[in-house]
Amino acid sequence: MDPREYELMYQVEDRHWWYQGMASITRAMINRWVHTPNPRILDAGCGTGAAMTTYLADYGKVSGVDLYPQALEFCRKRNASRLARASVLNLPFAPASFNIVTSFDVLYERAVADEVTALKEFFRILTPNGKILLRLPAYDWLRGQHDERVHTNRRYTKKLVKELLQQSGFVIEHISYVNTFLFPLAVIKRLSERVFPSKGVQSDLALSPGSFNGILRYILASEAPLAARISLPYGLSVIAVGRK
Ligand SMILES: C[S@@+](CC[C@H](N)C(=O)[O-])C[C@H]1O[C@@H](n2cnc3c(N)ncnc32)[C@H](O)[C@@H]1O
């Protein structure tokens, strides 16, 4: 990931509509699909630590792992303590160390040469019946300038995520596209980026002005109960729950 993106992520992830809306969706997924009392949770590719230290901490004891020291520095600023620097391709944990592994927008990065190797690592460190909660960006044809900033290797379909999880040994419990309601707007934005490219490589993380940010957050968060129950037919991300 472009080093500038860590600072930006750290600054906006407590307020940006996308992070806030995705947090609501993730909570709904955990509430419906993961019922483990006091679980040990690993956030694999934890970034600057917002998910770990805000909502994941409500469910159990959370540890974080990330390849890049810049990310872990920001996690420490959030007072996260159980942190390790490592690649998802080779995790420094014994088999059956965790009940839940979460990995949000990590396996698509160029630094993850092979998703199945990473998913097999998640499988190895999970307890029997342990759960993986995975989120990845959808559709390669939706690549935009933000994908350059975050070093996207590829984007996914529901079918591909399902296949990758199954190849790694997981049983799929639920899989859905999310960020469905805002999908038409996002397609227009991406296509207009191609017609009117801006100078330099832009991040999507710039905060939208106050009320607009609130409206977008409301729209995204309102998908949460639906996405946790049914498989939405299209969207900007794929989210899946798998069981070991
Ligand atoms: C787009 S960020 C997502 C961060 C966080 N999961 C979130 O949802 O905000 C991708 C993260 O994956 C990390 N990453 C990339 N390749 C990795 C690898 N091979 N092993 C561990 N972390 C990796 C990056 O450093 C970055 O923090």
PDB file of C-alpha atoms and ligand atoms in Angstrom:
ATOM      1  CA  MET A   1       0.000   0.000   0.000  1.00  0.00           C
ATOM      2  CA  ASP A   2       1.198   3.544  -0.692  1.00  0.00           C
ATOM      3  CA  PRO A   3       2.698   4.718   2.661  1.00  0.00           C
ATOM      4  CA  ARG A   4       0.574   7.927   2.492  1.00  0.00           C
ATOM      5  CA  GLU A   5      -2.543   5.784   2.708  1.00  0.00           C
ATOM      6  CA  TYR A   6      -1.812   4.639   6.313  1.00  0.00           C
ATOM      7  CA  GLU A   7      -1.795   8.211   7.618  1.00  0.00           C
ATOM      8  CA  LEU A   8      -4.971   8.996   5.680  1.00  0.00           C
ATOM      9  CA  MET A   9      -6.685   5.824   6.896  1.00  0.00           C
ATOM     10  CA  TYR A  10      -5.767   6.575  10.491  1.00  0.00           C
ATOM     11  CA  GLN A  11      -7.132  10.097  10.203  1.00  0.00           C
ATOM     12  CA  VAL A  12     -10.484   9.265   8.635  1.00  0.00           C
ATOM     13  CA  GLU A  13     -11.479   5.728   9.658  1.00  0.00           C
ATOM     14  CA  ASP A  14     -13.411   6.851  12.762  1.00  0.00           C
ATOM     15  CA  ARG A  15     -15.594   9.200  10.696  1.00  0.00           C
ATOM     16  CA  HIS A  16     -15.544   8.231   7.004  1.00  0.00           C
ATOM     17  CA  TRP A  17     -18.912   6.907   5.785  1.00  0.00           C
ATOM     18  CA  TRP A  18     -17.357   3.828   4.177  1.00  0.00           C
ATOM     19  CA  TYR A  19     -15.635   2.635   7.382  1.00  0.00           C
ATOM     20  CA  GLN A  20     -18.631   3.436   9.546  1.00  0.00           C
ATOM     21  CA  GLY A  21     -21.106   1.740   7.193  1.00  0.00           C
ATOM     22  CA  MET A  22     -18.864  -1.325   6.813  1.00  0.00           C
ATOM     23  CA  ALA A  23     -18.554  -1.541  10.607  1.00  0.00           C
ATOM     24  CA  SER A  24     -22.368  -1.796  10.839  1.00  0.00           C
ATOM     25  CA  ILE A  25     -22.415  -4.507   8.171  1.00  0.00           C
ATOM     26  CA  THR A  26     -19.605  -6.443   9.867  1.00  0.00           C
ATOM     27  CA  ARG A  27     -21.334  -6.272  13.247  1.00  0.00           C
ATOM     28  CA  ALA A  28     -24.532  -7.618  11.663  1.00  0.00           C
ATOM     29  CA  MET A  29     -22.550 -10.498  10.093  1.00  0.00           C
ATOM     30  CA  ILE A  30     -20.869 -11.395  13.380  1.00  0.00           C
ATOM     31  CA  ASN A  31     -24.143 -11.174  15.322  1.00  0.00           C
ATOM     32  CA  ARG A  32     -25.870 -13.510  12.909  1.00  0.00           C
ATOM     33  CA  TRP A  33     -23.139 -15.959  11.962  1.00  0.00           C
ATOM     34  CA  VAL A  34     -20.568 -16.127  14.732  1.00  0.00           C
ATOM     35  CA  HIS A  35     -21.691 -17.356  18.142  1.00  0.00           C
ATOM     36  CA  THR A  36     -18.582 -18.034  20.182  1.00  0.00           C
ATOM     37  CA  PRO A  37     -18.463 -16.888  23.809  1.00  0.00           C
ATOM     38  CA  ASN A  38     -15.316 -14.836  24.575  1.00  0.00           C
ATOM     39  CA  PRO A  39     -13.559 -15.685  21.316  1.00  0.00           C
ATOM     40  CA  ARG A  40      -9.897 -15.120  20.532  1.00  0.00           C
ATOM     41  CA  ILE A  41      -9.966 -12.999  17.365  1.00  0.00           C
ATOM     42  CA  LEU A  42      -7.169 -12.304  14.900  1.00  0.00           C
ATOM     43  CA  ASP A  43      -7.548  -9.309  12.582  1.00  0.00           C
ATOM     44  CA  ALA A  44      -5.243 -10.342   9.738  1.00  0.00           C
ATOM     45  CA  GLY A  45      -3.971  -7.275   7.861  1.00  0.00           C
ATOM     46  CA  CYS A  46      -5.244  -5.045  10.653  1.00  0.00           C
ATOM     47  CA  GLY A  47      -4.102  -1.791   9.017  1.00  0.00           C
ATOM     48  CA  THR A  48      -4.179   1.184  11.369  1.00  0.00           C
ATOM     49  CA  GLY A  49      -6.317  -0.641  13.907  1.00  0.00           C
ATOM     50  CA  ALA A  50      -9.809   0.892  13.889  1.00  0.00           C
ATOM     51  CA  ALA A  51     -11.688  -2.408  13.476  1.00  0.00           C
ATOM     52  CA  MET A  52      -9.624  -4.069  16.215  1.00  0.00           C
ATOM     53  CA  THR A  53      -9.945  -1.354  18.792  1.00  0.00           C
ATOM     54  CA  THR A  54     -13.531  -0.308  18.165  1.00  0.00           C
ATOM     55  CA  TYR A  55     -16.114  -2.915  17.272  1.00  0.00           C
ATOM     56  CA  LEU A  56     -14.108  -6.210  17.218  1.00  0.00           C
ATOM     57  CA  ALA A  57     -13.019  -5.552  20.806  1.00  0.00           C
ATOM     58  CA  ASP A  58     -16.712  -5.744  21.826  1.00  0.00           C
ATOM     59  CA  TYR A  59     -16.771  -9.439  20.908  1.00  0.00           C
ATOM     60  CA  GLY A  60     -13.593 -10.869  22.411  1.00  0.00           C
ATOM     61  CA  LYS A  61      -9.830 -10.651  22.853  1.00  0.00           C
ATOM     62  CA  VAL A  62      -8.444  -9.201  19.621  1.00  0.00           C
ATOM     63  CA  SER A  63      -4.929  -9.531  18.217  1.00  0.00           C
ATOM     64  CA  GLY A  64      -3.698  -7.847  15.057  1.00  0.00           C
ATOM     65  CA  VAL A  65      -1.120  -8.749  12.458  1.00  0.00           C
ATOM     66  CA  ASP A  66       0.144  -6.613   9.588  1.00  0.00           C
ATOM     67  CA  LEU A  67       3.142  -6.757   7.305  1.00  0.00           C
ATOM     68  CA  TYR A  68       3.967  -3.066   7.474  1.00  0.00           C
ATOM     69  CA  PRO A  69       5.465  -1.279  10.514  1.00  0.00           C
ATOM     70  CA  GLN A  70       3.692   1.996   9.597  1.00  0.00           C
ATOM     71  CA  ALA A  71       0.334   0.249  10.106  1.00  0.00           C
ATOM     72  CA  LEU A  72       1.368  -1.195  13.484  1.00  0.00           C
ATOM     73  CA  GLU A  73       2.629   2.219  14.659  1.00  0.00           C
ATOM     74  CA  PHE A  74      -0.859   3.630  14.168  1.00  0.00           C
ATOM     75  CA  CYS A  75      -2.387   0.607  15.964  1.00  0.00           C
ATOM     76  CA  ARG A  76      -0.174   1.421  18.978  1.00  0.00           C
ATOM     77  CA  LYS A  77      -1.444   5.004  18.908  1.00  0.00           C
ATOM     78  CA  ARG A  78      -4.889   3.450  19.353  1.00  0.00           C
ATOM     79  CA  ASN A  79      -3.546   1.545  22.373  1.00  0.00           C
ATOM     80  CA  ALA A  80      -3.750  -1.848  20.665  1.00  0.00           C
ATOM     81  CA  SER A  81      -1.325  -4.159  22.471  1.00  0.00           C
ATOM     82  CA  ARG A  82      -1.525  -7.669  20.984  1.00  0.00           C
ATOM     83  CA  LEU A  83       0.253  -6.939  17.701  1.00  0.00           C
ATOM     84  CA  ALA A  84       2.615  -8.866  15.465  1.00  0.00           C
ATOM     85  CA  ARG A  85       4.466  -7.917  12.335  1.00  0.00           C
ATOM     86  CA  ALA A  86       4.107 -10.757   9.843  1.00  0.00           C
ATOM     87  CA  SER A  87       2.683 -11.704   6.486  1.00  0.00           C
ATOM     88  CA  VAL A  88      -0.670 -13.427   6.174  1.00  0.00           C
ATOM     89  CA  LEU A  89       1.275 -15.916   4.037  1.00  0.00           C
ATOM     90  CA  ASN A  90       3.237 -17.155   7.065  1.00  0.00           C
ATOM     91  CA  LEU A  91       1.577 -16.414  10.383  1.00  0.00           C
ATOM     92  CA  PRO A  92       3.564 -16.707  13.632  1.00  0.00           C
ATOM     93  CA  PHE A  93       0.808 -18.558  15.522  1.00  0.00           C
ATOM     94  CA  ALA A  94       0.341 -22.181  16.572  1.00  0.00           C
ATOM     95  CA  PRO A  95      -2.486 -24.257  15.059  1.00  0.00           C
ATOM     96  CA  ALA A  96      -5.906 -23.633  16.651  1.00  0.00           C
ATOM     97  CA  SER A  97      -4.847 -20.344  18.302  1.00  0.00           C
ATOM     98  CA  PHE A  98      -7.971 -18.350  17.376  1.00  0.00           C
ATOM     99  CA  ASN A  99     -11.749 -18.833  17.234  1.00  0.00           C
ATOM    100  CA  ILE A 100     -12.302 -16.090  14.645  1.00  0.00           C
ATOM    101  CA  VAL A 101     -10.085 -14.656  11.913  1.00  0.00           C
ATOM    102  CA  THR A 102     -11.198 -11.419  10.267  1.00  0.00           C
ATOM    103  CA  SER A 103      -9.489 -10.102   7.161  1.00  0.00           C
ATOM    104  CA  PHE A 104     -10.884  -6.940   5.642  1.00  0.00           C
ATOM    105  CA  ASP A 105      -9.558  -5.844   2.249  1.00  0.00           C
ATOM    106  CA  VAL A 106      -6.149  -7.469   2.543  1.00  0.00           C
ATOM    107  CA  LEU A 107      -5.868 -10.522   0.276  1.00  0.00           C
ATOM    108  CA  TYR A 108      -6.348  -8.452  -2.886  1.00  0.00           C
ATOM    109  CA  GLU A 109      -3.052  -6.594  -2.357  1.00  0.00           C
ATOM    110  CA  ARG A 110       0.049  -7.192  -4.478  1.00  0.00           C
ATOM    111  CA  ALA A 111       1.929  -8.145  -1.291  1.00  0.00           C
ATOM    112  CA  VAL A 112      -0.290 -11.245  -1.064  1.00  0.00           C
ATOM    113  CA  ALA A 113       1.116 -13.373  -3.843  1.00  0.00           C
ATOM    114  CA  ASP A 114      -1.407 -16.175  -3.389  1.00  0.00           C
ATOM    115  CA  GLU A 115      -4.741 -15.915  -1.573  1.00  0.00           C
ATOM    116  CA  VAL A 116      -5.070 -19.671  -1.046  1.00  0.00           C
ATOM    117  CA  THR A 117      -1.771 -19.785   0.880  1.00  0.00           C
ATOM    118  CA  ALA A 118      -3.099 -17.026   3.153  1.00  0.00           C
ATOM    119  CA  LEU A 119      -6.512 -18.670   3.537  1.00  0.00           C
ATOM    120  CA  LYS A 120      -4.843 -21.984   4.420  1.00  0.00           C
ATOM    121  CA  GLU A 121      -2.853 -20.137   7.083  1.00  0.00           C
ATOM    122  CA  PHE A 122      -6.141 -18.773   8.489  1.00  0.00           C
ATOM    123  CA  PHE A 123      -7.548 -22.313   8.409  1.00  0.00           C
ATOM    124  CA  ARG A 124      -4.507 -23.673  10.244  1.00  0.00           C
ATOM    125  CA  ILE A 125      -4.632 -21.160  13.108  1.00  0.00           C
ATOM    126  CA  LEU A 126      -8.397 -21.506  13.622  1.00  0.00           C
ATOM    127  CA  THR A 127      -9.921 -23.915  16.138  1.00  0.00           C
ATOM    128  CA  PRO A 128     -12.274 -26.597  14.735  1.00  0.00           C
ATOM    129  CA  ASN A 129     -15.554 -24.838  13.824  1.00  0.00           C
ATOM    130  CA  GLY A 130     -13.679 -21.520  13.980  1.00  0.00           C
ATOM    131  CA  LYS A 131     -14.947 -18.789  11.646  1.00  0.00           C
ATOM    132  CA  ILE A 132     -13.349 -16.643   8.965  1.00  0.00           C
ATOM    133  CA  LEU A 133     -14.920 -13.313   8.114  1.00  0.00           C
ATOM    134  CA  LEU A 134     -13.491 -12.111   4.836  1.00  0.00           C
ATOM    135  CA  ARG A 135     -14.083  -8.932   2.847  1.00  0.00           C
ATOM    136  CA  LEU A 136     -12.647  -8.172  -0.592  1.00  0.00           C
ATOM    137  CA  PRO A 137     -13.292  -5.549  -3.285  1.00  0.00           C
ATOM    138  CA  ALA A 138     -15.594  -6.605  -6.129  1.00  0.00           C
ATOM    139  CA  TYR A 139     -15.269  -6.730  -9.924  1.00  0.00           C
ATOM    140  CA  ASP A 140     -12.018  -6.160 -11.760  1.00  0.00           C
ATOM    141  CA  TRP A 141     -13.820  -3.905 -14.256  1.00  0.00           C
ATOM    142  CA  LEU A 142     -14.417  -1.453 -11.368  1.00  0.00           C
ATOM    143  CA  ARG A 143     -10.714  -0.750 -10.892  1.00  0.00           C
ATOM    144  CA  GLY A 144     -10.098   2.922 -10.226  1.00  0.00           C
ATOM    145  CA  GLN A 145      -7.340   5.284  -9.164  1.00  0.00           C
ATOM    146  CA  HIS A 146      -7.818   4.223  -5.542  1.00  0.00           C
ATOM    147  CA  ASP A 147      -6.753   0.696  -6.561  1.00  0.00           C
ATOM    148  CA  GLU A 148      -3.388   2.116  -7.628  1.00  0.00           C
ATOM    149  CA  ARG A 149      -2.979   3.824  -4.243  1.00  0.00           C
ATOM    150  CA  VAL A 150      -3.697   0.623  -2.323  1.00  0.00           C
ATOM    151  CA  HIS A 151      -1.753  -1.657  -4.728  1.00  0.00           C
ATOM    152  CA  THR A 152      -4.662  -3.821  -5.837  1.00  0.00           C
ATOM    153  CA  ASN A 153      -3.598  -7.033  -7.505  1.00  0.00           C
ATOM    154  CA  ARG A 154      -7.115  -8.046  -8.410  1.00  0.00           C
ATOM    155  CA  ARG A 155     -10.792  -7.568  -7.485  1.00  0.00           C
ATOM    156  CA  TYR A 156     -13.212 -10.457  -6.937  1.00  0.00           C
ATOM    157  CA  THR A 157     -16.602 -11.950  -7.676  1.00  0.00           C
ATOM    158  CA  LYS A 158     -18.742 -13.868  -5.211  1.00  0.00           C
ATOM    159  CA  LYS A 159     -18.080 -17.021  -7.200  1.00  0.00           C
ATOM    160  CA  LEU A 160     -14.300 -16.567  -7.005  1.00  0.00           C
ATOM    161  CA  VAL A 161     -14.324 -15.880  -3.251  1.00  0.00           C
ATOM    162  CA  LYS A 162     -16.449 -18.978  -2.732  1.00  0.00           C
ATOM    163  CA  GLU A 163     -14.010 -21.100  -4.748  1.00  0.00           C
ATOM    164  CA  LEU A 164     -10.948 -19.734  -2.930  1.00  0.00           C
ATOM    165  CA  LEU A 165     -12.489 -20.408   0.487  1.00  0.00           C
ATOM    166  CA  GLN A 166     -13.543 -23.916  -0.486  1.00  0.00           C
ATOM    167  CA  GLN A 167     -10.109 -24.702  -1.972  1.00  0.00           C
ATOM    168  CA  SER A 168      -8.632 -23.710   1.381  1.00  0.00           C
ATOM    169  CA  GLY A 169     -10.871 -26.101   3.298  1.00  0.00           C
ATOM    170  CA  PHE A 170     -13.656 -23.782   4.516  1.00  0.00           C
ATOM    171  CA  VAL A 171     -17.381 -24.468   4.424  1.00  0.00           C
ATOM    172  CA  ILE A 172     -19.227 -21.346   3.267  1.00  0.00           C
ATOM    173  CA  GLU A 173     -21.863 -20.253   5.764  1.00  0.00           C
ATOM    174  CA  HIS A 174     -22.852 -16.996   4.097  1.00  0.00           C
ATOM    175  CA  ILE A 175     -21.623 -14.889   1.190  1.00  0.00           C
ATOM    176  CA  SER A 176     -22.978 -11.648  -0.222  1.00  0.00           C
ATOM    177  CA  TYR A 177     -22.056  -8.594  -2.197  1.00  0.00           C
ATOM    178  CA  VAL A 178     -22.283  -5.435  -0.090  1.00  0.00           C
ATOM    179  CA  ASN A 179     -22.299  -1.709  -0.839  1.00  0.00           C
ATOM    180  CA  THR A 180     -25.150  -2.506  -3.199  1.00  0.00           C
ATOM    181  CA  PHE A 181     -27.379   0.555  -2.765  1.00  0.00           C
ATOM    182  CA  LEU A 182     -24.551   2.944  -3.711  1.00  0.00           C
ATOM    183  CA  PHE A 183     -23.328   0.727  -6.544  1.00  0.00           C
ATOM    184  CA  PRO A 184     -24.808   2.838  -9.404  1.00  0.00           C
ATOM    185  CA  LEU A 185     -23.149   6.000  -8.030  1.00  0.00           C
ATOM    186  CA  ALA A 186     -19.813   4.208  -7.701  1.00  0.00           C
ATOM    187  CA  VAL A 187     -19.990   2.913 -11.271  1.00  0.00           C
ATOM    188  CA  ILE A 188     -20.615   6.452 -12.540  1.00  0.00           C
ATOM    189  CA  LYS A 189     -17.668   7.738 -10.461  1.00  0.00           C
ATOM    190  CA  ARG A 190     -15.312   5.035 -11.742  1.00  0.00           C
ATOM    191  CA  LEU A 191     -16.329   5.525 -15.366  1.00  0.00           C
ATOM    192  CA  SER A 192     -15.998   9.303 -15.100  1.00  0.00           C
ATOM    193  CA  GLU A 193     -12.483   8.848 -13.668  1.00  0.00           C
ATOM    194  CA  ARG A 194     -11.619   7.070 -16.908  1.00  0.00           C
ATOM    195  CA  VAL A 195     -13.111   9.764 -19.131  1.00  0.00           C
ATOM    196  CA  PHE A 196     -11.718  12.686 -17.081  1.00  0.00           C
ATOM    197  CA  PRO A 197      -8.574  11.323 -15.391  1.00  0.00           C
ATOM    198  CA  SER A 198      -7.229  13.618 -12.656  1.00  0.00           C
ATOM    199  CA  LYS A 199      -3.540  14.385 -12.221  1.00  0.00           C
ATOM    200  CA  GLY A 200      -1.758  11.971  -9.871  1.00  0.00           C
ATOM    201  CA  VAL A 201      -3.201   8.887  -8.257  1.00  0.00           C
ATOM    202  CA  GLN A 202      -6.170   9.682  -6.031  1.00  0.00           C
ATOM    203  CA  SER A 203      -7.343   7.925  -2.863  1.00  0.00           C
ATOM    204  CA  ASP A 204     -11.058   7.371  -2.181  1.00  0.00           C
ATOM    205  CA  LEU A 205     -10.523   8.179   1.477  1.00  0.00           C
ATOM    206  CA  ALA A 206     -10.917  11.947   1.308  1.00  0.00           C
ATOM    207  CA  LEU A 207     -13.778  12.860   3.655  1.00  0.00           C
ATOM    208  CA  SER A 208     -16.941  14.027   1.918  1.00  0.00           C
ATOM    209  CA  PRO A 209     -18.429  17.205   3.392  1.00  0.00           C
ATOM    210  CA  GLY A 210     -20.308  16.682   6.692  1.00  0.00           C
ATOM    211  CA  SER A 211     -23.934  16.038   5.776  1.00  0.00           C
ATOM    212  CA  PHE A 212     -23.038  14.136   2.601  1.00  0.00           C
ATOM    213  CA  ASN A 213     -20.774  11.863   4.655  1.00  0.00           C
ATOM    214  CA  GLY A 214     -23.697  11.243   7.036  1.00  0.00           C
ATOM    215  CA  ILE A 215     -26.106  10.410   4.230  1.00  0.00           C
ATOM    216  CA  LEU A 216     -23.698   7.960   2.572  1.00  0.00           C
ATOM    217  CA  ARG A 217     -23.000   6.310   5.942  1.00  0.00           C
ATOM    218  CA  TYR A 218     -26.739   5.944   6.565  1.00  0.00           C
ATOM    219  CA  ILE A 219     -27.327   4.369   3.141  1.00  0.00           C
ATOM    220  CA  LEU A 220     -24.454   1.900   3.512  1.00  0.00           C
ATOM    221  CA  ALA A 221     -25.304   0.985   7.117  1.00  0.00           C
ATOM    222  CA  SER A 222     -28.957   0.399   6.168  1.00  0.00           C
ATOM    223  CA  GLU A 223     -27.846  -2.628   4.123  1.00  0.00           C
ATOM    224  CA  ALA A 224     -26.555  -4.393   7.237  1.00  0.00           C
ATOM    225  CA  PRO A 225     -29.653  -6.421   8.246  1.00  0.00           C
ATOM    226  CA  LEU A 226     -30.265  -7.453   4.622  1.00  0.00           C
ATOM    227  CA  ALA A 227     -26.680  -8.419   3.810  1.00  0.00           C
ATOM    228  CA  ALA A 228     -26.491 -10.601   6.916  1.00  0.00           C
ATOM    229  CA  ARG A 229     -29.648 -12.496   5.888  1.00  0.00           C
ATOM    230  CA  ILE A 230     -29.667 -12.757   2.114  1.00  0.00           C
ATOM    231  CA  SER A 231     -27.072 -12.825  -0.623  1.00  0.00           C
ATOM    232  CA  LEU A 232     -27.237  -9.415  -2.321  1.00  0.00           C
ATOM    233  CA  PRO A 233     -26.782  -9.815  -6.093  1.00  0.00           C
ATOM    234  CA  TYR A 234     -24.129  -7.139  -6.752  1.00  0.00           C
ATOM    235  CA  GLY A 235     -22.105  -4.524  -4.895  1.00  0.00           C
ATOM    236  CA  LEU A 236     -18.689  -2.960  -4.481  1.00  0.00           C
ATOM    237  CA  SER A 237     -17.386  -5.567  -2.034  1.00  0.00           C
ATOM    238  CA  VAL A 238     -17.794  -9.268  -1.357  1.00  0.00           C
ATOM    239  CA  ILE A 239     -18.182 -10.398   2.246  1.00  0.00           C
ATOM    240  CA  ALA A 240     -18.104 -14.033   3.316  1.00  0.00           C
ATOM    241  CA  VAL A 241     -18.352 -16.117   6.454  1.00  0.00           C
ATOM    242  CA  GLY A 242     -16.610 -19.500   6.324  1.00  0.00           C
ATOM    243  CA  ARG A 243     -16.319 -22.276   8.892  1.00  0.00           C
ATOM    244  CA  LYS A 244     -13.381 -24.593   9.534  1.00  0.00           C
TER     245      LYS A 244
HETATM  246  C1  LIG B   1      -6.557  -1.739   2.594  1.00  0.00           C
HETATM  247  S1  LIG B   1      -5.704  -2.051   4.064  1.00  0.00           S
HETATM  248  C2  LIG B   1      -6.985  -2.694   5.085  1.00  0.00           C
HETATM  249  C3  LIG B   1      -6.675  -2.524   6.515  1.00  0.00           C
HETATM  250  C4  LIG B   1      -7.748  -2.977   7.491  1.00  0.00           C
HETATM  251  N1  LIG B   1      -7.985  -4.406   7.397  1.00  0.00           N
HETATM  252  C5  LIG B   1      -9.018  -2.210   7.288  1.00  0.00           C
HETATM  253  O1  LIG B   1     -10.036  -2.802   6.954  1.00  0.00           O
HETATM  254  O2  LIG B   1      -9.000  -0.983   7.473  1.00  0.00           O
HETATM  255  C6  LIG B   1      -4.741  -3.486   3.681  1.00  0.00           C
HETATM  256  C7  LIG B   1      -3.807  -3.864   4.813  1.00  0.00           C
HETATM  257  O3  LIG B   1      -3.204  -5.122   4.495  1.00  0.00           O
HETATM  258  C8  LIG B   1      -1.854  -5.067   4.874  1.00  0.00           C
HETATM  259  N2  LIG B   1      -1.127  -6.115   4.114  1.00  0.00           N
HETATM  260  C9  LIG B   1      -0.865  -6.142   2.799  1.00  0.00           C
HETATM  261  N3  LIG B   1      -0.220  -7.274   2.470  1.00  0.00           N
HETATM  262  C10 LIG B   1      -0.079  -7.974   3.625  1.00  0.00           C
HETATM  263  C11 LIG B   1       0.514  -9.232   3.944  1.00  0.00           C
HETATM  264  N4  LIG B   1       1.089 -10.002   3.001  1.00  0.00           N
HETATM  265  N5  LIG B   1       0.460  -9.656   5.228  1.00  0.00           N
HETATM  266  C12 LIG B   1      -0.113  -8.893   6.189  1.00  0.00           C
HETATM  267  N6  LIG B   1      -0.681  -7.687   5.941  1.00  0.00           N
HETATM  268  C13 LIG B   1      -0.666  -7.232   4.686  1.00  0.00           C
HETATM  269  C14 LIG B   1      -1.435  -3.639   4.543  1.00  0.00           C
HETATM  270  O4  LIG B   1      -0.278  -3.246   5.239  1.00  0.00           O
HETATM  271  C15 LIG B   1      -2.678  -2.877   5.003  1.00  0.00           C
HETATM  272  O5  LIG B   1      -2.577  -2.522   6.348  1.00  0.00           O
END
